Short mmCIF file of C-alpha atoms in Angstrom, two decimals:
data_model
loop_
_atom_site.label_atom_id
_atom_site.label_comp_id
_atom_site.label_asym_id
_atom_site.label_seq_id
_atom_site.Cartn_x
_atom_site.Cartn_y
_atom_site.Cartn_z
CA UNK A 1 13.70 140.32 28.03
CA UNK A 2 13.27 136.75 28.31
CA UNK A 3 10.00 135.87 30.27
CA UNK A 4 10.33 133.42 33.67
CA UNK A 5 9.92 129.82 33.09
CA UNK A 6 6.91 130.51 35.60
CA UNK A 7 5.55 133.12 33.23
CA UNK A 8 5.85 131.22 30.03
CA UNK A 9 4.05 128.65 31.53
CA UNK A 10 1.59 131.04 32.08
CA UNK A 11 1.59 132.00 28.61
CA UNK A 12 1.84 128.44 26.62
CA UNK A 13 -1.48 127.47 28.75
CA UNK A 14 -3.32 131.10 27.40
CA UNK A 15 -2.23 130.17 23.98
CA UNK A 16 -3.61 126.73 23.17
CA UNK A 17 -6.65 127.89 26.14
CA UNK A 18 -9.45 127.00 23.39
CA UNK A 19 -7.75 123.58 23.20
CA UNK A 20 -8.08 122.79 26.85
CA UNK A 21 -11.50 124.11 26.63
CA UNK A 22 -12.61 121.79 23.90
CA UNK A 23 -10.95 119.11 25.56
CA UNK A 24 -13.33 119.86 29.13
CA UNK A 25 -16.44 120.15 26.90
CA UNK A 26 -15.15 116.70 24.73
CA UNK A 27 -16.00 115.56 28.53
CA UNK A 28 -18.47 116.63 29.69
CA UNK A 29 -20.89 115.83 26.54
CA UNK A 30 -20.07 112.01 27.35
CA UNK A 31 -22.15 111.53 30.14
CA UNK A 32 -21.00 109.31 33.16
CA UNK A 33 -23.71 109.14 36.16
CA UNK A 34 -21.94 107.40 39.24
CA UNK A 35 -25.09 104.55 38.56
CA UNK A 36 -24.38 104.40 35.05
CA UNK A 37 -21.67 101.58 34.48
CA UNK A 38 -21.96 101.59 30.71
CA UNK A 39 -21.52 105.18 30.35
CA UNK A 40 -18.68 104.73 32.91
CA UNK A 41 -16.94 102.56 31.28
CA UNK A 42 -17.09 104.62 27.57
CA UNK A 43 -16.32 107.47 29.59
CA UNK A 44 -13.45 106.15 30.72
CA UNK A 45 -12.05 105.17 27.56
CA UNK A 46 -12.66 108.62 26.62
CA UNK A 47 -10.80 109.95 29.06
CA UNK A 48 -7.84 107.53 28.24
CA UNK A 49 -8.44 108.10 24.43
CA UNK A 50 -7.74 111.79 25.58
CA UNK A 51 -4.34 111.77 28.14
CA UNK A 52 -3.01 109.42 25.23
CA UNK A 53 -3.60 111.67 22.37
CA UNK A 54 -1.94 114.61 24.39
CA UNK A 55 0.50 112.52 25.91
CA UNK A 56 1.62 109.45 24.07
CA UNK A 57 0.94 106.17 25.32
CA UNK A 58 1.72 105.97 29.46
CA UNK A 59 5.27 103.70 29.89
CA UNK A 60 2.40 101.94 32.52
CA UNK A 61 -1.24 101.52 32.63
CA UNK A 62 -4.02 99.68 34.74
CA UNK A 63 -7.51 99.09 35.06
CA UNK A 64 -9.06 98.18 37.84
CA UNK A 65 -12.06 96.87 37.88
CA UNK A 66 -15.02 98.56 40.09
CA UNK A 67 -17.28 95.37 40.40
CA UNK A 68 -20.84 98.05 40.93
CA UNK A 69 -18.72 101.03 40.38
CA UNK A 70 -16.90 102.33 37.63
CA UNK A 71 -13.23 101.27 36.85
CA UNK A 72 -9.88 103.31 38.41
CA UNK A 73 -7.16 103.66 35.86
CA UNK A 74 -4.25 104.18 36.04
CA UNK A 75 -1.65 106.02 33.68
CA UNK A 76 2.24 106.63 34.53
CA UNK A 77 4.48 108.63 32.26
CA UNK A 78 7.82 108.31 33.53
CA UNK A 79 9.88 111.75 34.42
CA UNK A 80 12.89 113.07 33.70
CA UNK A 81 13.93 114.32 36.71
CA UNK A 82 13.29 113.10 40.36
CA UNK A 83 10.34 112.21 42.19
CA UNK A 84 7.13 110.94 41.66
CA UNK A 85 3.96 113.27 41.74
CA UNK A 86 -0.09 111.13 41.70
CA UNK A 87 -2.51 113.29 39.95
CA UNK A 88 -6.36 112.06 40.91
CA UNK A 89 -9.45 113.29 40.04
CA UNK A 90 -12.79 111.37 39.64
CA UNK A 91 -14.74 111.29 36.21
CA UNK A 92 -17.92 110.36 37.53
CA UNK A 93 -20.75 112.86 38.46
CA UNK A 94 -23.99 112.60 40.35
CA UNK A 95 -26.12 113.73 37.10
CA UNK A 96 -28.65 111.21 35.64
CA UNK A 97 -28.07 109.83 32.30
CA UNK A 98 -30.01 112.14 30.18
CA UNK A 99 -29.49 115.33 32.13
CA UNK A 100 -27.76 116.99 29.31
CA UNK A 101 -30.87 116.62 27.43
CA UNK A 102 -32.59 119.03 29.46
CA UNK A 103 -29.60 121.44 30.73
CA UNK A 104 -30.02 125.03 30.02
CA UNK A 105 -28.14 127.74 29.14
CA UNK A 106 -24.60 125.91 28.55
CA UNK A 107 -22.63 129.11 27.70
CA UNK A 108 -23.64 132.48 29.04
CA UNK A 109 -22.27 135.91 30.39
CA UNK A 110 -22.79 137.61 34.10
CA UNK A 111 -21.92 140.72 34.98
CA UNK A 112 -19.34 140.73 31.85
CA UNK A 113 -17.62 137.05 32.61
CA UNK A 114 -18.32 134.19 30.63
CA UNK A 115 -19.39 130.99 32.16
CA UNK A 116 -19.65 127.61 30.93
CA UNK A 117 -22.46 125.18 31.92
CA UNK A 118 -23.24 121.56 32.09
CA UNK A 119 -23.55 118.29 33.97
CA UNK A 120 -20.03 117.85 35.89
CA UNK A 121 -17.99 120.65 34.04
CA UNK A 122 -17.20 121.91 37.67
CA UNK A 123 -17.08 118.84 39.79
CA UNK A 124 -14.49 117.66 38.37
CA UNK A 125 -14.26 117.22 34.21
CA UNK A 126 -12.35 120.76 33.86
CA UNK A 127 -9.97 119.31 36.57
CA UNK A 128 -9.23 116.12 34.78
CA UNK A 129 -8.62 117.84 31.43
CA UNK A 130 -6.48 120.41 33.37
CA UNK A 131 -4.37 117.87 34.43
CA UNK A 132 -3.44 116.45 31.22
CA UNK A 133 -2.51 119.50 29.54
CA UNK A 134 -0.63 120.52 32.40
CA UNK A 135 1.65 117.29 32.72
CA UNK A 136 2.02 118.49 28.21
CA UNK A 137 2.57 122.10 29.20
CA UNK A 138 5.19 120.98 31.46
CA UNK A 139 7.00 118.60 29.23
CA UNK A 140 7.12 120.98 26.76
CA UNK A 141 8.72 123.63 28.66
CA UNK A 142 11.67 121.27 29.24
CA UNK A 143 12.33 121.32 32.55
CA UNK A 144 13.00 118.13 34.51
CA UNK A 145 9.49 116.54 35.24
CA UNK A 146 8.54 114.01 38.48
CA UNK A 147 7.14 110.74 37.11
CA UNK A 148 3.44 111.52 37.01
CA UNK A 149 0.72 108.75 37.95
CA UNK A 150 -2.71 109.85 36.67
CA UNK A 151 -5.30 107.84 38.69
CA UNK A 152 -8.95 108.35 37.59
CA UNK A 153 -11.96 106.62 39.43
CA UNK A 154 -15.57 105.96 38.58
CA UNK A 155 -16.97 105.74 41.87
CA UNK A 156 -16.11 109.23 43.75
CA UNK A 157 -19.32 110.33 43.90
CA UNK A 158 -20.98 107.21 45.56
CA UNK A 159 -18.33 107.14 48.37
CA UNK A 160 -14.88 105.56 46.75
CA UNK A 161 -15.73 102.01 47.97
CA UNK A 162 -13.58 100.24 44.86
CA UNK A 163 -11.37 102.56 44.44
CA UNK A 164 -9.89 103.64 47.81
CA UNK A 165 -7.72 100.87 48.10
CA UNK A 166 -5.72 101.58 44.65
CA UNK A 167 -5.49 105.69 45.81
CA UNK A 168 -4.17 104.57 49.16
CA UNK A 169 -1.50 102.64 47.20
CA UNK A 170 -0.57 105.37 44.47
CA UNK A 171 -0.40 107.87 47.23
CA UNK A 172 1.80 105.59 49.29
CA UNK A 173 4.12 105.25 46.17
CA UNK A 174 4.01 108.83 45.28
CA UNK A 175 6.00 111.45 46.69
CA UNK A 176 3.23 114.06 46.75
CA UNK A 177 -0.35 113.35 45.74
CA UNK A 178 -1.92 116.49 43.92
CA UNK A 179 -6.36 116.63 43.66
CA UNK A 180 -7.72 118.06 40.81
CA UNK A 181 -10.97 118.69 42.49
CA UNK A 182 -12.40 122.04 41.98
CA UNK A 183 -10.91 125.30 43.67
CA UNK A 184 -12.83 126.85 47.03
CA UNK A 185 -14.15 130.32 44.29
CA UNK A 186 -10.25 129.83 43.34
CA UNK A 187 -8.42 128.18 46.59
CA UNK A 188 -6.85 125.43 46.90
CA UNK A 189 -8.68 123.25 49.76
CA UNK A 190 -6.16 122.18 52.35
CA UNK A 191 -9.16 120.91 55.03
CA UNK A 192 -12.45 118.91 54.14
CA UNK A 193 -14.92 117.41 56.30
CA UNK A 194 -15.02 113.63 57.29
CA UNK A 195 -17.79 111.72 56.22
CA UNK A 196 -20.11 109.09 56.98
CA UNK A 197 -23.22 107.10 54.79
CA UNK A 198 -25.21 105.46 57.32
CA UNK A 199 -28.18 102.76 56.40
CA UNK A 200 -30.46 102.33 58.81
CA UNK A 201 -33.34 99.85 58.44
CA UNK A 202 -36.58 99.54 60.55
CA UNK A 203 -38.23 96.27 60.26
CA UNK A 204 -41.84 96.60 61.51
CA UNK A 205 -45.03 94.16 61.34
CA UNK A 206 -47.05 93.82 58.53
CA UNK A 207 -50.89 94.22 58.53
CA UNK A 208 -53.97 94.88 56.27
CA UNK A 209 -54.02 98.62 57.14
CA UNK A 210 -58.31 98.44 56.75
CA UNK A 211 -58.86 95.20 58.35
CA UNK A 212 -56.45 95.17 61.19
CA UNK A 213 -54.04 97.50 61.31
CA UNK A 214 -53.89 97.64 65.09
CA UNK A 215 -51.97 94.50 64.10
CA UNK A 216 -49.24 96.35 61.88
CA UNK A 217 -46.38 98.31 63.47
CA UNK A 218 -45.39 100.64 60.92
CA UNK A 219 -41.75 100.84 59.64
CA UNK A 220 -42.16 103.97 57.89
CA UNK A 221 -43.71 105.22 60.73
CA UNK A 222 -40.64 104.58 63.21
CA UNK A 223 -38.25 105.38 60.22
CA UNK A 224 -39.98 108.64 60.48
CA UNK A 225 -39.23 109.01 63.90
CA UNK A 226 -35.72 108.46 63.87
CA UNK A 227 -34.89 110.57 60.51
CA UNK A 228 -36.15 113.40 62.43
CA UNK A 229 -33.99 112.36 65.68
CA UNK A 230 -30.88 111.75 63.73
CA UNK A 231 -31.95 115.23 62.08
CA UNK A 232 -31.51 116.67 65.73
CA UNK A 233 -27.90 115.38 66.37
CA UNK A 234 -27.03 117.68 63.78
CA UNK A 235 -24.27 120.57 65.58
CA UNK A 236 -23.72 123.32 62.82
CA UNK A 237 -21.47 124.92 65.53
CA UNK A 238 -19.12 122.01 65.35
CA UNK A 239 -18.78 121.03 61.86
CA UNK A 240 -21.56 118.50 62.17
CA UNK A 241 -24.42 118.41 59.74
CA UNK A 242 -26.91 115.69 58.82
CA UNK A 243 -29.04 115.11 55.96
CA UNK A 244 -31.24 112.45 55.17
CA UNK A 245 -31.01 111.97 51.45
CA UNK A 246 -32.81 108.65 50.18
CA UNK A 247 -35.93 106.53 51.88
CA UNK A 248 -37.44 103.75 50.71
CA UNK A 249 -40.17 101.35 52.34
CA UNK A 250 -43.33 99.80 52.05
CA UNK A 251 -44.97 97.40 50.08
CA UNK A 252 -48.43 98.81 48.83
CA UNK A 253 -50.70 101.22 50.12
CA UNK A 254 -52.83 99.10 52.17
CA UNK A 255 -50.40 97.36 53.97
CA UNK A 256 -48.84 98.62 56.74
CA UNK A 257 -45.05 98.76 56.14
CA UNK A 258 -43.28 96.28 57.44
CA UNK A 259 -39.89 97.33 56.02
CA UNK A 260 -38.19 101.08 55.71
CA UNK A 261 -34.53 101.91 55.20
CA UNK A 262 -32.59 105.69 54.75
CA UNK A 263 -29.22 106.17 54.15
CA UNK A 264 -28.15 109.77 55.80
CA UNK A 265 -24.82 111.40 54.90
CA UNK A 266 -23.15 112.66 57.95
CA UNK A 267 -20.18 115.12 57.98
CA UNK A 268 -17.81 116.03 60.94
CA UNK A 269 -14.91 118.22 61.39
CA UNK A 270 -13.39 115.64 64.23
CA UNK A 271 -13.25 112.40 65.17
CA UNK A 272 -15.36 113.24 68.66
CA UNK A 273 -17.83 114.78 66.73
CA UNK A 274 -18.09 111.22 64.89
CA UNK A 275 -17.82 109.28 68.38
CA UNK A 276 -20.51 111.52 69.59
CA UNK A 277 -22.18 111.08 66.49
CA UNK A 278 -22.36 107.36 66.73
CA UNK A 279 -23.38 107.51 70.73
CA UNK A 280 -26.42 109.72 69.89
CA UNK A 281 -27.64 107.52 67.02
CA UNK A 282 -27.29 104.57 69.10
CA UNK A 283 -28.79 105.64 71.83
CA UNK A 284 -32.94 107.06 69.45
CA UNK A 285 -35.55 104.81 70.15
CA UNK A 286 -38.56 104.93 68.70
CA UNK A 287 -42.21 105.30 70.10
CA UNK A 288 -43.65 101.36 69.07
CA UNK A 289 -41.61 98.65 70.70
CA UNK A 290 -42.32 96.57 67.73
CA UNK A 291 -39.93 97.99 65.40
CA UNK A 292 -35.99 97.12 65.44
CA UNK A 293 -33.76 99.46 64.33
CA UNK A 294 -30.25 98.75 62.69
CA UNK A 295 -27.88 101.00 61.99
CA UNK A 296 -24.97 100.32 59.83
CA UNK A 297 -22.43 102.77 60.90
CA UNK A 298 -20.53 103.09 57.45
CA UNK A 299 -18.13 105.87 58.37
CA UNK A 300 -16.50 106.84 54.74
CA UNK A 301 -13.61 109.56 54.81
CA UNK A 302 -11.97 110.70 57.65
CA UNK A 303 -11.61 114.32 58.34
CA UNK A 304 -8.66 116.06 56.64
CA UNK A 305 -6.48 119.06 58.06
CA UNK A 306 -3.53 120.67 56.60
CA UNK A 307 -0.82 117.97 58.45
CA UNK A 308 2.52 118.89 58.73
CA UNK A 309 3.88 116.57 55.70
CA UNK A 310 1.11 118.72 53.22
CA UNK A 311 2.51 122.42 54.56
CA UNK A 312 5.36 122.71 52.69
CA UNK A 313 3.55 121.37 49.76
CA UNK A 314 1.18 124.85 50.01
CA UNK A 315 4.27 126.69 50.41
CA UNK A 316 5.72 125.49 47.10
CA UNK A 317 1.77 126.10 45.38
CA UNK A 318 1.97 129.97 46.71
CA UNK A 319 5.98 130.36 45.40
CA UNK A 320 4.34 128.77 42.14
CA UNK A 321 1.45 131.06 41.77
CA UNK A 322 3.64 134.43 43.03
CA UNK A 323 6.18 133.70 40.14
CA UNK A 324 2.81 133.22 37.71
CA UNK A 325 1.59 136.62 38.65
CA UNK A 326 -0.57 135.93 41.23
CA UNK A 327 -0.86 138.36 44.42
CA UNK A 328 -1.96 135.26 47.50
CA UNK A 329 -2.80 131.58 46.65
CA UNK A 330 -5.67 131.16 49.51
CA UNK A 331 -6.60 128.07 51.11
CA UNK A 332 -9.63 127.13 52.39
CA UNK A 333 -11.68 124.66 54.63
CA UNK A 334 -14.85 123.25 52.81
CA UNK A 335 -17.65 120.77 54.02
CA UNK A 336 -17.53 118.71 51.23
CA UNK A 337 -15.37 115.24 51.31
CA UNK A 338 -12.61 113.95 48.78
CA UNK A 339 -10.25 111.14 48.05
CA UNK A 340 -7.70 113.42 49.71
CA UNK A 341 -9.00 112.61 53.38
CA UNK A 342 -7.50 109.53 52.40
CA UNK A 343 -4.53 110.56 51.33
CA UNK A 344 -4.30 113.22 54.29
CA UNK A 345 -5.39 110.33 56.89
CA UNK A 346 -2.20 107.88 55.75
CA UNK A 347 0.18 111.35 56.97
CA UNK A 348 0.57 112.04 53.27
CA UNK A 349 1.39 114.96 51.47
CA UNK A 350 -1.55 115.97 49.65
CA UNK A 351 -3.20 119.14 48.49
CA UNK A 352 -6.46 119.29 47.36
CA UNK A 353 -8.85 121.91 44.91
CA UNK A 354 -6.39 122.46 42.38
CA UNK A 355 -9.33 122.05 39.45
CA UNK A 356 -11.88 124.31 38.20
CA UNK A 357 -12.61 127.64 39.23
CA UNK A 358 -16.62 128.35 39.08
CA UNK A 359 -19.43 127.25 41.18
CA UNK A 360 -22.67 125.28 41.78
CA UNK A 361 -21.10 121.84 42.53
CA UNK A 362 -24.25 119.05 42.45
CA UNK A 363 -26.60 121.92 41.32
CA UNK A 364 -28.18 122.35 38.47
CA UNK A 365 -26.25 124.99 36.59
CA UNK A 366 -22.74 124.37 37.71
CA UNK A 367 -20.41 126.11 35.96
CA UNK A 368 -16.62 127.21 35.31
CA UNK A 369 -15.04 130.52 34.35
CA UNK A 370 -13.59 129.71 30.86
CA UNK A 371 -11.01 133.02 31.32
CA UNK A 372 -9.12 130.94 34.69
CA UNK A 373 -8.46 127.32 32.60
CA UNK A 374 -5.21 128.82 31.39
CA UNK A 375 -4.21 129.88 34.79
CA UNK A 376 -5.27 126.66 36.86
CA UNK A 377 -3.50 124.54 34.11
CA UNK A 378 -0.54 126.42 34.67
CA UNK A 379 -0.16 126.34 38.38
CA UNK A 380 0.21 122.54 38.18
CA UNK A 381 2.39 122.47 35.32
CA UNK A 382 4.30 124.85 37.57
CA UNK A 383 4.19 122.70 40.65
CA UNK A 384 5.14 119.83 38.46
CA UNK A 385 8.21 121.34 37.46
CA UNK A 386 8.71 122.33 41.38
CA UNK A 387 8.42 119.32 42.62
CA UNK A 388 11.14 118.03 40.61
CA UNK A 389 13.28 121.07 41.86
CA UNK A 390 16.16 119.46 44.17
CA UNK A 391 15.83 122.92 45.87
CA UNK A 392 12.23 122.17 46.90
CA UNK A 393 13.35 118.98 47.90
#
C-alpha cells in the first residue's frame, strides 16, 4: 500500500531526523546575544550559509540593516504552485556571549525521553532549522509549493524595533504568515499577550550625602517608590502583569542620586487593560516633590487573538496533523509576545508556535525533545503543500 503524501512526509522528516538535529545544534553553538552585534551578524551568515546549502541559492535575498540591532534577512524561493507563504522566526536569544561556556548538561534523559540543552535551542534555533528542512522536505515530495519568504531578525528579543517594519511588509505581501516560534508543550499558539517596555526616569537633586544631604532629593529613592507602585497596577486576573527588570542610577556612594531610570515590561490581554495601564502609571506620585518623573510609554506589540482571517488557517494545521497521525492539534493562549501580534494586528492570517517542542524558554536549561523534530518539521512541510492546495483556497 502506498503511504499518504501526509504520511511520507512524516516519514522523509524521521529519516534524515539526525540531519535536522545537527543542523539545530550547528546553531545553537554560534552564539548570538540580542546585545551582541558581531556575533549577530556571523550568526546570521550562518544561518544563510545553512537555508542555502539545503536549499540552493533564494531567486531573492535582502539584508536589512538593524542600525543597534541585528540585521533581518530575507530569502524567497519561488513556488511552483500558487500562493505565497512568509516563514519568520528570530535568531537572536537573550543569553550572554559566553553562556555556552558554562551550560550544563547539554544532552540528557528524564523519565526515559531525551532532551537536548543549550542557550536558545528552544526559543527559537530548532524553529529556524525546522523551517528550512521543511520548505526541502516539501520540495522533495513534489507537490506544488507556495513561494516561501524566509524572514529572519536579530532583534526579537529586545522588542523588534528594526525589524517590525520589514515583517509588516512580508506579511502584507504574503498570503499567510507562518511563526516558527516554539510550540505551547506542543500547541500551536493562536493568542499572545500585548506588550509594553516602559522607561521611566526620576531626576532628583544631587548632594554630598555626609555633608548635606538634607540638600539631595534622592532619585533612587523616588524610583523606588514608583517600581513598587507600578508593581501594584499589576491585575493577574486580567492578563496584566508587571515586572521591573533593569535599574540603573546614581553616581557614587556618597552622593545622593540625582538620576535613576527602570525600564518595566508590561503585558496585557486588551487594549483597556493597556489604557488602564497607562492612567494608573500616570496618575503615582512620589513622596519628595523634588523629583520629576517621566515616563516613556513605549507600548511594543499589541495583543493577538485568533481573528477571523487566521481560523481557517488552524483548520488547515489540524487537517495537516490528522492526516500525519496525530489525534488533536491544540492551541493555546500564552503570556509571552511575538512578531505575530504584528502580523495578527494588520487582520492577517498568521499562526504562531509552530517550532520546537520542549521547555524552559529564557531559563537556564531550556531544552527540546529531539524524538518531536521529525514531526514539527513535517507539519509545516505539510501545511506548505496545503496552502498551495486550490481546495484550501
Amino acid at each position: 500500500m502506498t503511504a499518504s503524501p501526509a504520511a511520507a512526509l512524516t516519514t522523509r522528516a524521521q529519516e534524515v531526523s539526525s540531519e535536522i538535529v545537527t543542523d539545530i545544534l550547528t546553531l545553537v553553538r554560534h552564539e548570538t546575544s540580542s546585545y551582541d552585534l558581531p556575533a549577530l551578524a556571523a550568526g546570521l551568515d550562518l544561518l544563510r550559509e545553512l537555508a542555502v546549502h539545503r536549499l540552493g541559492r533564494p531567486d531573492h535575498e535582502q539584508r536589512h540593516p538593524g542600525g543597534e540591532c541585528g540585521d533581518t534577512l530575507t530569502l524567497t524561493y519561488t513556488g511552483t504552485g500558487p500562493g505565497h507563504v512568509a516563514l519568520v522566526g528570530h535568531y537572536d536569544t537573550v543569553w550572554p556571549t559566553g553562556t555556552l561556556a558554562g551550560w550544563e548538561q547539554p544532552s540528557v534523559e528524564s523519565g526515559g525521553r531525551a532532551k537536548l540543552s543549550g542557550p536558545g535551542i528552544f526559543d527559537m534555533k530548532t524553529g529556524l532549522a525546522q523551517g528550512i528542512w521543511a520548505l526541502k522536505l516539501a520540495r522533495e515530495s513534489g507537490a506544488p509549493l507556495p513561494t516561501v519568504t524566509f524572514l529572519f531578525n536579530g532583534d526579537e528579543e529586545t522588542g523588534s524595533l528594526s525589524s517590525r517594519p520589514v515583517i509588516e511588509e512580508v506579511a502584507q505581501k504574503a498570503d499567510v504568515t507562518l511563526v516558527l516560534e516554539p510550540t505551547a508543550h506542543g500547541a500551536v499558539k493562536t493568542a499572545r499577550k500585548g506588550s509594553g517596555i516602559f522607561k521611566v526616569t526620576a531626576t532628583g537633586v544631587e548632594a554630598h550625602a555626609g555633608l548635606a544631604p538634607q540638600d539631595g532629593a534622592s532619585a533612587i529613592t523616588a524610583l523606588s517608590e514608583f517600581v513598587l507602585a507600578a508593581a501594584a497596577v499589576a491585575a493577574p486576573g486580567r492578563g496584566t502583569t508587571i515586572n521591573t527588570g533593569l535599574i540603573s542610577g546614581g553616581s557614587a556612594t556618597n552622593v545622593v542620586a540625582g538620576q535613576a531610570t527602570a525600564s518595566i515590561d508590561i503585558r496585557v490581554s486588551s487594549e483597556a487593560e493597556q489604557d488602564r495601564v497607562d492612567a494608573e502609571f500616570d496618575a503615582i506620585k512620589v513622596s519628595d516633590p523634588r523629583v520629576r518623573i517621566d515616563i516613556d510609554h513605549a507600548w511594543n506589540r499589541p495583543p493577538m487573538t485568533l481573528n477571523a482571517a487566521s481560523a481557517p488557517l488552524l483548520d488547515l494545521a489540524r487537517d495537516v496533523a490528522r492526516a500525519q497521525g496525530r489525534d488533536h492539534l491544540p492551541d493555546a493562549a500564552v503570556g509571552g509576545a511575538s512578531d505575530a501580534n504584528f502580523v495578527a494586528a494588520l487582520g492577517l492570517p498568521v499562526l504562531c508556535g509552530l517550532g520546537a517542542i520542549g521547555d524552559g524558554a529564557h531559563a537556564q536549561g531550556e531544552f527540546i525533545h529531539p524524538d518531536t523534530v521529525p514531526t514539527q518539521t513535517a507539519l509545516v512541510a505539510g501545511l506548505l503543500g496545503g496552502l498551495a492546495d486550490p481546495l484550501h483556497g
